[in-house]
PDB file of C-alpha atoms in Angstrom:
ATOM      1  CA  UNK A   1      13.475  27.172 -11.664  1.00  0.00           C
ATOM      2  CA  UNK A   2      10.267  29.092 -12.501  1.00  0.00           C
ATOM      3  CA  UNK A   3      11.442  29.756 -16.042  1.00  0.00           C
ATOM      4  CA  UNK A   4      11.309  26.033 -16.780  1.00  0.00           C
ATOM      5  CA  UNK A   5       7.661  25.643 -15.768  1.00  0.00           C
ATOM      6  CA  UNK A   6       5.294  24.255 -18.378  1.00  0.00           C
ATOM      7  CA  UNK A   7       1.582  24.546 -17.569  1.00  0.00           C
ATOM      8  CA  UNK A   8      -1.115  22.720 -19.537  1.00  0.00           C
ATOM      9  CA  UNK A   9      -4.880  23.103 -19.048  1.00  0.00           C
ATOM     10  CA  UNK A  10      -7.105  20.566 -20.790  1.00  0.00           C
ATOM     11  CA  UNK A  11      -4.210  19.832 -23.142  1.00  0.00           C
ATOM     12  CA  UNK A  12      -3.636  23.496 -23.993  1.00  0.00           C
ATOM     13  CA  UNK A  13      -0.332  25.143 -23.043  1.00  0.00           C
ATOM     14  CA  UNK A  14      -1.131  28.189 -20.915  1.00  0.00           C
ATOM     15  CA  UNK A  15       2.380  28.859 -19.647  1.00  0.00           C
ATOM     16  CA  UNK A  16       2.666  32.221 -21.418  1.00  0.00           C
ATOM     17  CA  UNK A  17      -0.694  33.273 -20.004  1.00  0.00           C
ATOM     18  CA  UNK A  18       0.259  32.442 -16.422  1.00  0.00           C
ATOM     19  CA  UNK A  19       2.101  34.371 -13.746  1.00  0.00           C
ATOM     20  CA  UNK A  20       4.580  31.898 -12.263  1.00  0.00           C
ATOM     21  CA  UNK A  21       6.463  32.403  -9.003  1.00  0.00           C
ATOM     22  CA  UNK A  22       8.304  30.128  -6.610  1.00  0.00           C
ATOM     23  CA  UNK A  23       5.089  29.970  -4.593  1.00  0.00           C
ATOM     24  CA  UNK A  24       2.884  28.874  -7.476  1.00  0.00           C
ATOM     25  CA  UNK A  25       1.187  30.360 -10.481  1.00  0.00           C
ATOM     26  CA  UNK A  26      -1.872  32.454 -11.315  1.00  0.00           C
ATOM     27  CA  UNK A  27      -3.945  32.041 -14.440  1.00  0.00           C
ATOM     28  CA  UNK A  28      -7.062  34.088 -15.253  1.00  0.00           C
ATOM     29  CA  UNK A  29      -8.795  32.782 -18.395  1.00  0.00           C
ATOM     30  CA  UNK A  30     -10.153  35.273 -20.909  1.00  0.00           C
ATOM     31  CA  UNK A  31     -13.593  33.670 -20.599  1.00  0.00           C
ATOM     32  CA  UNK A  32     -15.258  31.374 -18.070  1.00  0.00           C
ATOM     33  CA  UNK A  33     -14.293  27.757 -18.296  1.00  0.00           C
ATOM     34  CA  UNK A  34     -17.054  25.504 -19.485  1.00  0.00           C
ATOM     35  CA  UNK A  35     -18.944  23.578 -16.822  1.00  0.00           C
ATOM     36  CA  UNK A  36     -17.519  20.141 -16.211  1.00  0.00           C
ATOM     37  CA  UNK A  37     -14.245  18.380 -15.431  1.00  0.00           C
ATOM     38  CA  UNK A  38     -10.869  19.879 -16.307  1.00  0.00           C
ATOM     39  CA  UNK A  39      -7.278  18.584 -16.153  1.00  0.00           C
ATOM     40  CA  UNK A  40      -4.200  20.574 -15.157  1.00  0.00           C
ATOM     41  CA  UNK A  41      -0.579  19.509 -15.589  1.00  0.00           C
ATOM     42  CA  UNK A  42       2.504  21.332 -14.307  1.00  0.00           C
ATOM     43  CA  UNK A  43       6.060  20.335 -15.286  1.00  0.00           C
ATOM     44  CA  UNK A  44       8.980  22.092 -13.606  1.00  0.00           C
ATOM     45  CA  UNK A  45      12.768  21.589 -13.393  1.00  0.00           C
ATOM     46  CA  UNK A  46      15.263  22.641 -10.800  1.00  0.00           C
ATOM     47  CA  UNK A  47      18.604  24.201 -11.608  1.00  0.00           C
ATOM     48  CA  UNK A  48      20.103  20.734 -11.895  1.00  0.00           C
ATOM     49  CA  UNK A  49      17.523  19.844 -14.574  1.00  0.00           C
ATOM     50  CA  UNK A  50      15.685  17.431 -12.294  1.00  0.00           C
ATOM     51  CA  UNK A  51      12.085  17.326 -13.548  1.00  0.00           C
ATOM     52  CA  UNK A  52       8.845  16.975 -11.547  1.00  0.00           C
ATOM     53  CA  UNK A  53       5.328  16.590 -12.920  1.00  0.00           C
ATOM     54  CA  UNK A  54       2.084  17.283 -11.109  1.00  0.00           C
ATOM     55  CA  UNK A  55      -1.348  16.328 -12.487  1.00  0.00           C
ATOM     56  CA  UNK A  56      -4.615  17.358 -10.982  1.00  0.00           C
ATOM     57  CA  UNK A  57      -8.251  17.657 -12.022  1.00  0.00           C
ATOM     58  CA  UNK A  58     -11.075  19.906 -10.927  1.00  0.00           C
ATOM     59  CA  UNK A  59     -14.697  20.631 -11.801  1.00  0.00           C
ATOM     60  CA  UNK A  60     -16.221  23.993 -12.596  1.00  0.00           C
ATOM     61  CA  UNK A  61     -19.931  24.737 -12.313  1.00  0.00           C
ATOM     62  CA  UNK A  62     -21.306  28.246 -12.847  1.00  0.00           C
ATOM     63  CA  UNK A  63     -24.749  27.116 -14.005  1.00  0.00           C
ATOM     64  CA  UNK A  64     -27.718  26.819 -11.644  1.00  0.00           C
ATOM     65  CA  UNK A  65     -29.360  23.424 -11.390  1.00  0.00           C
ATOM     66  CA  UNK A  66     -32.240  22.465 -13.675  1.00  0.00           C
ATOM     67  CA  UNK A  67     -35.288  22.003 -11.438  1.00  0.00           C
ATOM     68  CA  UNK A  68     -38.561  20.415 -12.510  1.00  0.00           C
ATOM     69  CA  UNK A  69     -41.754  19.458 -10.711  1.00  0.00           C
ATOM     70  CA  UNK A  70     -44.487  16.884 -10.803  1.00  0.00           C
ATOM     71  CA  UNK A  71     -47.923  16.971  -9.212  1.00  0.00           C
ATOM     72  CA  UNK A  72     -49.894  14.024  -7.872  1.00  0.00           C
ATOM     73  CA  UNK A  73     -52.621  13.876  -8.908  1.00  0.00           C
ATOM     74  CA  UNK A  74     -52.168  15.972 -12.008  1.00  0.00           C
ATOM     75  CA  UNK A  75     -54.645  18.764 -12.676  1.00  0.00           C
ATOM     76  CA  UNK A  76     -57.482  18.219 -15.124  1.00  0.00           C
ATOM     77  CA  UNK A  77     -57.854  19.963 -18.484  1.00  0.00           C
ATOM     78  CA  UNK A  78     -59.182  23.050 -16.684  1.00  0.00           C
ATOM     79  CA  UNK A  79     -56.050  23.160 -14.466  1.00  0.00           C
ATOM     80  CA  UNK A  80     -58.050  22.241 -11.344  1.00  0.00           C
ATOM     81  CA  UNK A  81     -57.797  19.473  -8.750  1.00  0.00           C
ATOM     82  CA  UNK A  82     -60.578  18.301  -6.444  1.00  0.00           C
ATOM     83  CA  UNK A  83     -58.360  16.611  -3.836  1.00  0.00           C
ATOM     84  CA  UNK A  84     -55.087  17.209  -1.976  1.00  0.00           C
ATOM     85  CA  UNK A  85     -52.087  17.710  -4.280  1.00  0.00           C
ATOM     86  CA  UNK A  86     -48.513  16.590  -3.605  1.00  0.00           C
ATOM     87  CA  UNK A  87     -45.844  18.666  -5.363  1.00  0.00           C
ATOM     88  CA  UNK A  88     -42.540  16.842  -5.910  1.00  0.00           C
ATOM     89  CA  UNK A  89     -39.366  18.626  -7.051  1.00  0.00           C
ATOM     90  CA  UNK A  90     -36.465  17.047  -8.964  1.00  0.00           C
ATOM     91  CA  UNK A  91     -33.180  18.709  -9.972  1.00  0.00           C
ATOM     92  CA  UNK A  92     -30.117  17.817 -12.033  1.00  0.00           C
ATOM     93  CA  UNK A  93     -26.703  19.500 -12.163  1.00  0.00           C
ATOM     94  CA  UNK A  94     -23.246  18.716 -13.468  1.00  0.00           C
ATOM     95  CA  UNK A  95     -21.691  19.114 -10.011  1.00  0.00           C
ATOM     96  CA  UNK A  96     -24.480  17.352  -8.160  1.00  0.00           C
ATOM     97  CA  UNK A  97     -27.360  18.441  -5.955  1.00  0.00           C
ATOM     98  CA  UNK A  98     -26.822  19.053  -2.237  1.00  0.00           C
ATOM     99  CA  UNK A  99     -30.323  20.191  -1.276  1.00  0.00           C
ATOM    100  CA  UNK A 100     -33.815  20.367  -2.733  1.00  0.00           C
ATOM    101  CA  UNK A 101     -37.211  21.265  -1.322  1.00  0.00           C
ATOM    102  CA  UNK A 102     -39.012  18.167  -0.008  1.00  0.00           C
ATOM    103  CA  UNK A 103     -42.507  17.207  -1.131  1.00  0.00           C
ATOM    104  CA  UNK A 104     -45.194  19.787  -0.388  1.00  0.00           C
ATOM    105  CA  UNK A 105     -48.794  18.704   0.219  1.00  0.00           C
ATOM    106  CA  UNK A 106     -51.421  21.332  -0.619  1.00  0.00           C
ATOM    107  CA  UNK A 107     -54.768  20.573   1.009  1.00  0.00           C
ATOM    108  CA  UNK A 108     -56.418  23.997   1.199  1.00  0.00           C
ATOM    109  CA  UNK A 109     -59.077  24.931  -1.315  1.00  0.00           C
ATOM    110  CA  UNK A 110     -58.293  27.969  -3.421  1.00  0.00           C
ATOM    111  CA  UNK A 111     -57.211  29.290  -6.799  1.00  0.00           C
ATOM    112  CA  UNK A 112     -53.685  30.382  -7.663  1.00  0.00           C
ATOM    113  CA  UNK A 113     -51.934  28.820  -4.656  1.00  0.00           C
ATOM    114  CA  UNK A 114     -48.158  29.118  -5.137  1.00  0.00           C
ATOM    115  CA  UNK A 115     -45.625  26.460  -4.118  1.00  0.00           C
ATOM    116  CA  UNK A 116     -41.921  27.263  -4.569  1.00  0.00           C
ATOM    117  CA  UNK A 117     -39.138  24.705  -4.738  1.00  0.00           C
ATOM    118  CA  UNK A 118     -35.414  25.448  -4.395  1.00  0.00           C
ATOM    119  CA  UNK A 119     -32.475  23.323  -5.521  1.00  0.00           C
ATOM    120  CA  UNK A 120     -28.805  24.003  -4.690  1.00  0.00           C
ATOM    121  CA  UNK A 121     -25.806  22.331  -6.298  1.00  0.00           C
ATOM    122  CA  UNK A 122     -22.422  21.513  -4.763  1.00  0.00           C
ATOM    123  CA  UNK A 123     -20.948  24.684  -6.271  1.00  0.00           C
ATOM    124  CA  UNK A 124     -23.489  26.821  -4.404  1.00  0.00           C
ATOM    125  CA  UNK A 125     -25.645  27.711  -7.417  1.00  0.00           C
ATOM    126  CA  UNK A 126     -29.393  27.781  -6.697  1.00  0.00           C
ATOM    127  CA  UNK A 127     -32.528  27.599  -8.813  1.00  0.00           C
ATOM    128  CA  UNK A 128     -36.156  28.311  -7.968  1.00  0.00           C
ATOM    129  CA  UNK A 129     -39.341  26.951  -9.479  1.00  0.00           C
ATOM    130  CA  UNK A 130     -42.843  28.147  -8.563  1.00  0.00           C
ATOM    131  CA  UNK A 131     -45.896  25.974  -9.186  1.00  0.00           C
ATOM    132  CA  UNK A 132     -49.515  27.161  -9.239  1.00  0.00           C
ATOM    133  CA  UNK A 133     -52.133  24.908  -7.632  1.00  0.00           C
ATOM    134  CA  UNK A 134     -55.920  25.254  -7.950  1.00  0.00           C
ATOM    135  CA  UNK A 135     -58.023  23.095  -5.603  1.00  0.00           C
ATOM    136  CA  UNK A 136     -61.822  22.914  -5.380  1.00  0.00           C
ATOM    137  CA  UNK A 137     -63.240  20.074  -3.270  1.00  0.00           C
ATOM    138  CA  UNK A 138     -66.770  21.470  -2.891  1.00  0.00           C
ATOM    139  CA  UNK A 139     -69.611  20.202  -5.081  1.00  0.00           C
ATOM    140  CA  UNK A 140     -71.671  22.813  -6.942  1.00  0.00           C
ATOM    141  CA  UNK A 141     -75.128  23.898  -5.833  1.00  0.00           C
ATOM    142  CA  UNK A 142     -77.806  22.761  -8.278  1.00  0.00           C
ATOM    143  CA  UNK A 143     -81.462  23.797  -8.320  1.00  0.00           C
ATOM    144  CA  UNK A 144     -84.489  22.944 -10.466  1.00  0.00           C
ATOM    145  CA  UNK A 145     -87.656  24.721 -11.518  1.00  0.00           C
ATOM    146  CA  UNK A 146     -90.808  23.315 -13.129  1.00  0.00           C
ATOM    147  CA  UNK A 147     -93.060  25.044 -15.639  1.00  0.00           C
ATOM    148  CA  UNK A 148     -95.946  25.065 -15.103  1.00  0.00           C
ATOM    149  CA  UNK A 149     -95.567  24.771 -11.350  1.00  0.00           C
ATOM    150  CA  UNK A 150     -97.443  22.047  -9.502  1.00  0.00           C
ATOM    151  CA  UNK A 151    -100.571  22.986  -7.564  1.00  0.00           C
ATOM    152  CA  UNK A 152    -100.871  22.783  -3.780  1.00  0.00           C
ATOM    153  CA  UNK A 153    -101.555  19.050  -4.080  1.00  0.00           C
ATOM    154  CA  UNK A 154     -98.342  18.499  -6.040  1.00  0.00           C
ATOM    155  CA  UNK A 155    -100.003  17.863  -9.398  1.00  0.00           C
ATOM    156  CA  UNK A 156     -99.731  19.406 -12.871  1.00  0.00           C
ATOM    157  CA  UNK A 157    -102.627  19.288 -15.344  1.00  0.00           C
ATOM    158  CA  UNK A 158    -100.833  20.681 -18.416  1.00  0.00           C
ATOM    159  CA  UNK A 159     -98.285  19.161 -20.772  1.00  0.00           C
ATOM    160  CA  UNK A 160     -95.591  19.294 -21.666  1.00  0.00           C
ATOM    161  CA  UNK A 161     -94.188  20.074 -18.238  1.00  0.00           C
ATOM    162  CA  UNK A 162     -90.613  21.354 -18.430  1.00  0.00           C
ATOM    163  CA  UNK A 163     -87.971  20.942 -15.748  1.00  0.00           C
ATOM    164  CA  UNK A 164     -85.034  23.364 -16.009  1.00  0.00           C
ATOM    165  CA  UNK A 165     -81.778  23.179 -14.051  1.00  0.00           C
ATOM    166  CA  UNK A 166     -79.319  25.838 -12.917  1.00  0.00           C
ATOM    167  CA  UNK A 167     -76.154  25.657 -10.841  1.00  0.00           C
ATOM    168  CA  UNK A 168     -73.596  27.850  -9.113  1.00  0.00           C
ATOM    169  CA  UNK A 169     -70.065  27.169  -7.912  1.00  0.00           C
ATOM    170  CA  UNK A 170     -68.105  29.647  -5.839  1.00  0.00           C
ATOM    171  CA  UNK A 171     -64.603  28.519  -6.770  1.00  0.00           C
ATOM    172  CA  UNK A 172     -63.801  26.758 -10.037  1.00  0.00           C
ATOM    173  CA  UNK A 173     -67.107  27.614 -11.740  1.00  0.00           C
ATOM    174  CA  UNK A 174     -69.655  25.490 -13.564  1.00  0.00           C
ATOM    175  CA  UNK A 175     -68.494  23.277 -16.410  1.00  0.00           C
ATOM    176  CA  UNK A 176     -71.788  21.570 -17.358  1.00  0.00           C
ATOM    177  CA  UNK A 177     -75.406  21.429 -16.187  1.00  0.00           C
ATOM    178  CA  UNK A 178     -78.237  19.246 -17.470  1.00  0.00           C
ATOM    179  CA  UNK A 179     -80.395  20.626 -20.264  1.00  0.00           C
ATOM    180  CA  UNK A 180     -84.143  21.215 -19.701  1.00  0.00           C
ATOM    181  CA  UNK A 181     -86.336  18.115 -19.806  1.00  0.00           C
ATOM    182  CA  UNK A 182     -89.902  18.111 -21.198  1.00  0.00           C
ATOM    183  CA  UNK A 183     -92.413  15.533 -19.947  1.00  0.00           C
ATOM    184  CA  UNK A 184     -95.726  14.976 -21.737  1.00  0.00           C
ATOM    185  CA  UNK A 185     -96.702  11.632 -20.199  1.00  0.00           C
ATOM    186  CA  UNK A 186     -99.348  11.390 -17.516  1.00  0.00           C
ATOM    187  CA  UNK A 187     -98.235   9.611 -14.385  1.00  0.00           C
ATOM    188  CA  UNK A 188     -97.348   9.810 -10.722  1.00  0.00           C
ATOM    189  CA  UNK A 189     -93.857  10.032  -9.217  1.00  0.00           C
ATOM    190  CA  UNK A 190     -92.038  10.536 -12.499  1.00  0.00           C
ATOM    191  CA  UNK A 191     -88.382  11.121 -11.546  1.00  0.00           C
ATOM    192  CA  UNK A 192     -86.327  13.686 -13.463  1.00  0.00           C
ATOM    193  CA  UNK A 193     -82.637  13.939 -12.545  1.00  0.00           C
ATOM    194  CA  UNK A 194     -80.349  16.885 -13.210  1.00  0.00           C
ATOM    195  CA  UNK A 195     -76.569  16.904 -12.815  1.00  0.00           C
ATOM    196  CA  UNK A 196     -74.135  19.816 -12.485  1.00  0.00           C
ATOM    197  CA  UNK A 197     -70.343  19.478 -12.699  1.00  0.00           C
ATOM    198  CA  UNK A 198     -67.829  22.171 -11.845  1.00  0.00           C
ATOM    199  CA  UNK A 199     -64.500  22.769 -13.567  1.00  0.00           C
ATOM    200  CA  UNK A 200     -62.679  20.760 -10.898  1.00  0.00           C
ATOM    201  CA  UNK A 201     -64.767  17.663 -11.649  1.00  0.00           C
ATOM    202  CA  UNK A 202     -67.034  17.798  -8.593  1.00  0.00           C
ATOM    203  CA  UNK A 203     -70.630  16.784  -9.382  1.00  0.00           C
ATOM    204  CA  UNK A 204     -73.981  17.301  -7.702  1.00  0.00           C
ATOM    205  CA  UNK A 205     -77.398  16.002  -8.692  1.00  0.00           C
ATOM    206  CA  UNK A 206     -80.993  16.837  -7.910  1.00  0.00           C
ATOM    207  CA  UNK A 207     -84.183  14.853  -8.449  1.00  0.00           C
ATOM    208  CA  UNK A 208     -87.558  16.351  -9.278  1.00  0.00           C
ATOM    209  CA  UNK A 209     -90.745  14.335  -8.830  1.00  0.00           C
ATOM    210  CA  UNK A 210     -93.458  15.126 -11.385  1.00  0.00           C
ATOM    211  CA  UNK A 211     -97.123  14.186 -11.018  1.00  0.00           C
ATOM    212  CA  UNK A 212     -99.091  14.863 -14.215  1.00  0.00           C
ATOM    213  CA  UNK A 213    -102.830  14.265 -14.652  1.00  0.00           C
ATOM    214  CA  UNK A 214    -104.646  15.773 -17.634  1.00  0.00           C
ATOM    215  CA  UNK A 215    -107.686  13.547 -17.416  1.00  0.00           C
ATOM    216  CA  UNK A 216    -110.788  15.018 -15.777  1.00  0.00           C
ATOM    217  CA  UNK A 217    -112.412  13.023 -12.980  1.00  0.00           C
ATOM    218  CA  UNK A 218    -115.671  11.111 -13.558  1.00  0.00           C
ATOM    219  CA  UNK A 219    -118.579  12.746 -11.736  1.00  0.00           C
ATOM    220  CA  UNK A 220    -121.914  11.110 -10.947  1.00  0.00           C
ATOM    221  CA  UNK A 221    -125.131  12.138  -9.194  1.00  0.00           C
ATOM    222  CA  UNK A 222    -127.674  10.220  -7.129  1.00  0.00           C
ATOM    223  CA  UNK A 223    -131.300  11.459  -6.740  1.00  0.00           C
ATOM    224  CA  UNK A 224    -133.443  10.496  -3.750  1.00  0.00           C
ATOM    225  CA  UNK A 225    -136.219   9.604  -4.047  1.00  0.00           C
ATOM    226  CA  UNK A 226    -135.810   8.338  -7.579  1.00  0.00           C
ATOM    227  CA  UNK A 227    -137.961   9.806 -10.344  1.00  0.00           C
ATOM    228  CA  UNK A 228    -140.820   7.836 -11.838  1.00  0.00           C
ATOM    229  CA  UNK A 229    -140.782   6.384 -15.319  1.00  0.00           C
ATOM    230  CA  UNK A 230    -141.815   9.773 -16.701  1.00  0.00           C
ATOM    231  CA  UNK A 231    -138.795  11.338 -14.889  1.00  0.00           C
ATOM    232  CA  UNK A 232    -141.018  13.315 -12.456  1.00  0.00           C
ATOM    233  CA  UNK A 233    -141.077  13.650  -8.698  1.00  0.00           C
ATOM    234  CA  UNK A 234    -144.225  14.282  -6.657  1.00  0.00           C
ATOM    235  CA  UNK A 235    -142.592  14.650  -3.249  1.00  0.00           C
ATOM    236  CA  UNK A 236    -140.490  17.376  -1.733  1.00  0.00           C
ATOM    237  CA  UNK A 237    -137.680  17.781  -1.052  1.00  0.00           C
ATOM    238  CA  UNK A 238    -135.726  15.850  -3.656  1.00  0.00           C
ATOM    239  CA  UNK A 239    -132.091  15.353  -2.528  1.00  0.00           C
ATOM    240  CA  UNK A 240    -129.359  15.267  -5.139  1.00  0.00           C
ATOM    241  CA  UNK A 241    -126.023  13.791  -3.969  1.00  0.00           C
ATOM    242  CA  UNK A 242    -122.759  13.925  -5.957  1.00  0.00           C
ATOM    243  CA  UNK A 243    -119.684  11.658  -6.097  1.00  0.00           C
ATOM    244  CA  UNK A 244    -116.570  11.436  -8.215  1.00  0.00           C
ATOM    245  CA  UNK A 245    -113.722   9.102  -9.108  1.00  0.00           C
ATOM    246  CA  UNK A 246    -110.243   9.708 -10.482  1.00  0.00           C
ATOM    247  CA  UNK A 247    -107.779   6.907 -11.077  1.00  0.00           C
ATOM    248  CA  UNK A 248    -104.621   9.083 -11.075  1.00  0.00           C
ATOM    249  CA  UNK A 249    -104.478  12.176  -8.901  1.00  0.00           C
ATOM    250  CA  UNK A 250    -107.670  11.352  -6.979  1.00  0.00           C
ATOM    251  CA  UNK A 251    -110.680  13.519  -6.244  1.00  0.00           C
ATOM    252  CA  UNK A 252    -109.885  16.734  -4.399  1.00  0.00           C
ATOM    253  CA  UNK A 253    -113.431  18.050  -3.875  1.00  0.00           C
ATOM    254  CA  UNK A 254    -117.060  17.045  -4.549  1.00  0.00           C
ATOM    255  CA  UNK A 255    -120.069  19.360  -4.532  1.00  0.00           C
ATOM    256  CA  UNK A 256    -122.283  19.161  -1.492  1.00  0.00           C
ATOM    257  CA  UNK A 257    -125.702  17.551  -1.698  1.00  0.00           C
ATOM    258  CA  UNK A 258    -128.572  19.814  -2.782  1.00  0.00           C
ATOM    259  CA  UNK A 259    -132.246  19.752  -1.757  1.00  0.00           C
ATOM    260  CA  UNK A 260    -134.839  20.738  -4.344  1.00  0.00           C
ATOM    261  CA  UNK A 261    -138.177  21.898  -2.944  1.00  0.00           C
ATOM    262  CA  UNK A 262    -139.628  24.028  -5.708  1.00  0.00           C
ATOM    263  CA  UNK A 263    -141.899  22.633  -8.339  1.00  0.00           C
ATOM    264  CA  UNK A 264    -140.717  22.933 -11.908  1.00  0.00           C
ATOM    265  CA  UNK A 265    -139.250  21.243 -14.886  1.00  0.00           C
ATOM    266  CA  UNK A 266    -135.587  20.799 -15.856  1.00  0.00           C
ATOM    267  CA  UNK A 267    -134.227  22.251 -12.596  1.00  0.00           C
ATOM    268  CA  UNK A 268    -130.424  22.064 -12.664  1.00  0.00           C
ATOM    269  CA  UNK A 269    -128.248  21.454  -9.592  1.00  0.00           C
TER     270      UNK A 269
END
């Protein structure tokens, strides 16, 4: 007896809103049911007033899953990594998740690399999430210059000597580079180190060796034959030989010996 049917959805009587026939009933709600579990009860009598009750439950899900991601390792404050990155996707949904993109390992260097994850729930709803990965594994190129420049022997005779550093990086760019260093101390093999770091955290260093000598060498002369007590010579030629000493950079050149044959006073060689 279809006229006796009583239909309840989630405790609400929807009999008047349903189209009931001997084969069943049809109910189209005015708005979508909320996601989640629902209960349905049908009570019907036959013409002899025998009553039957049927209870059932079902779940509705019209909402795509919520998908999130995590990266290992996480990017630094500049949004760069300097090693391979594993992207892991996680999703939640009221009806449950049936598929989700497995972990993706990004090993290629590059900026703006896109990784997309997809999650699908048991109701067939899908959600996408795209992650941007920036990877730079290459250290920057650092160079140094010295002012004034060393001579051909590798020595500087002025102070202060200043060492300046510069760096380039073809991918993430330079984050920091060492400031110029001024050296005023004489000495050999003075090591000055510069460091450059790119925005991905890769670092490179360079060492500059400074040799500084501002002290003039000590020169001496030897006269042969030696002069007499009155500082005169009466033979010719008189040979003047030169020598020098330097305790730091060493002597690079000494004047050749000179022979004096002319008579005269205060002759300078």
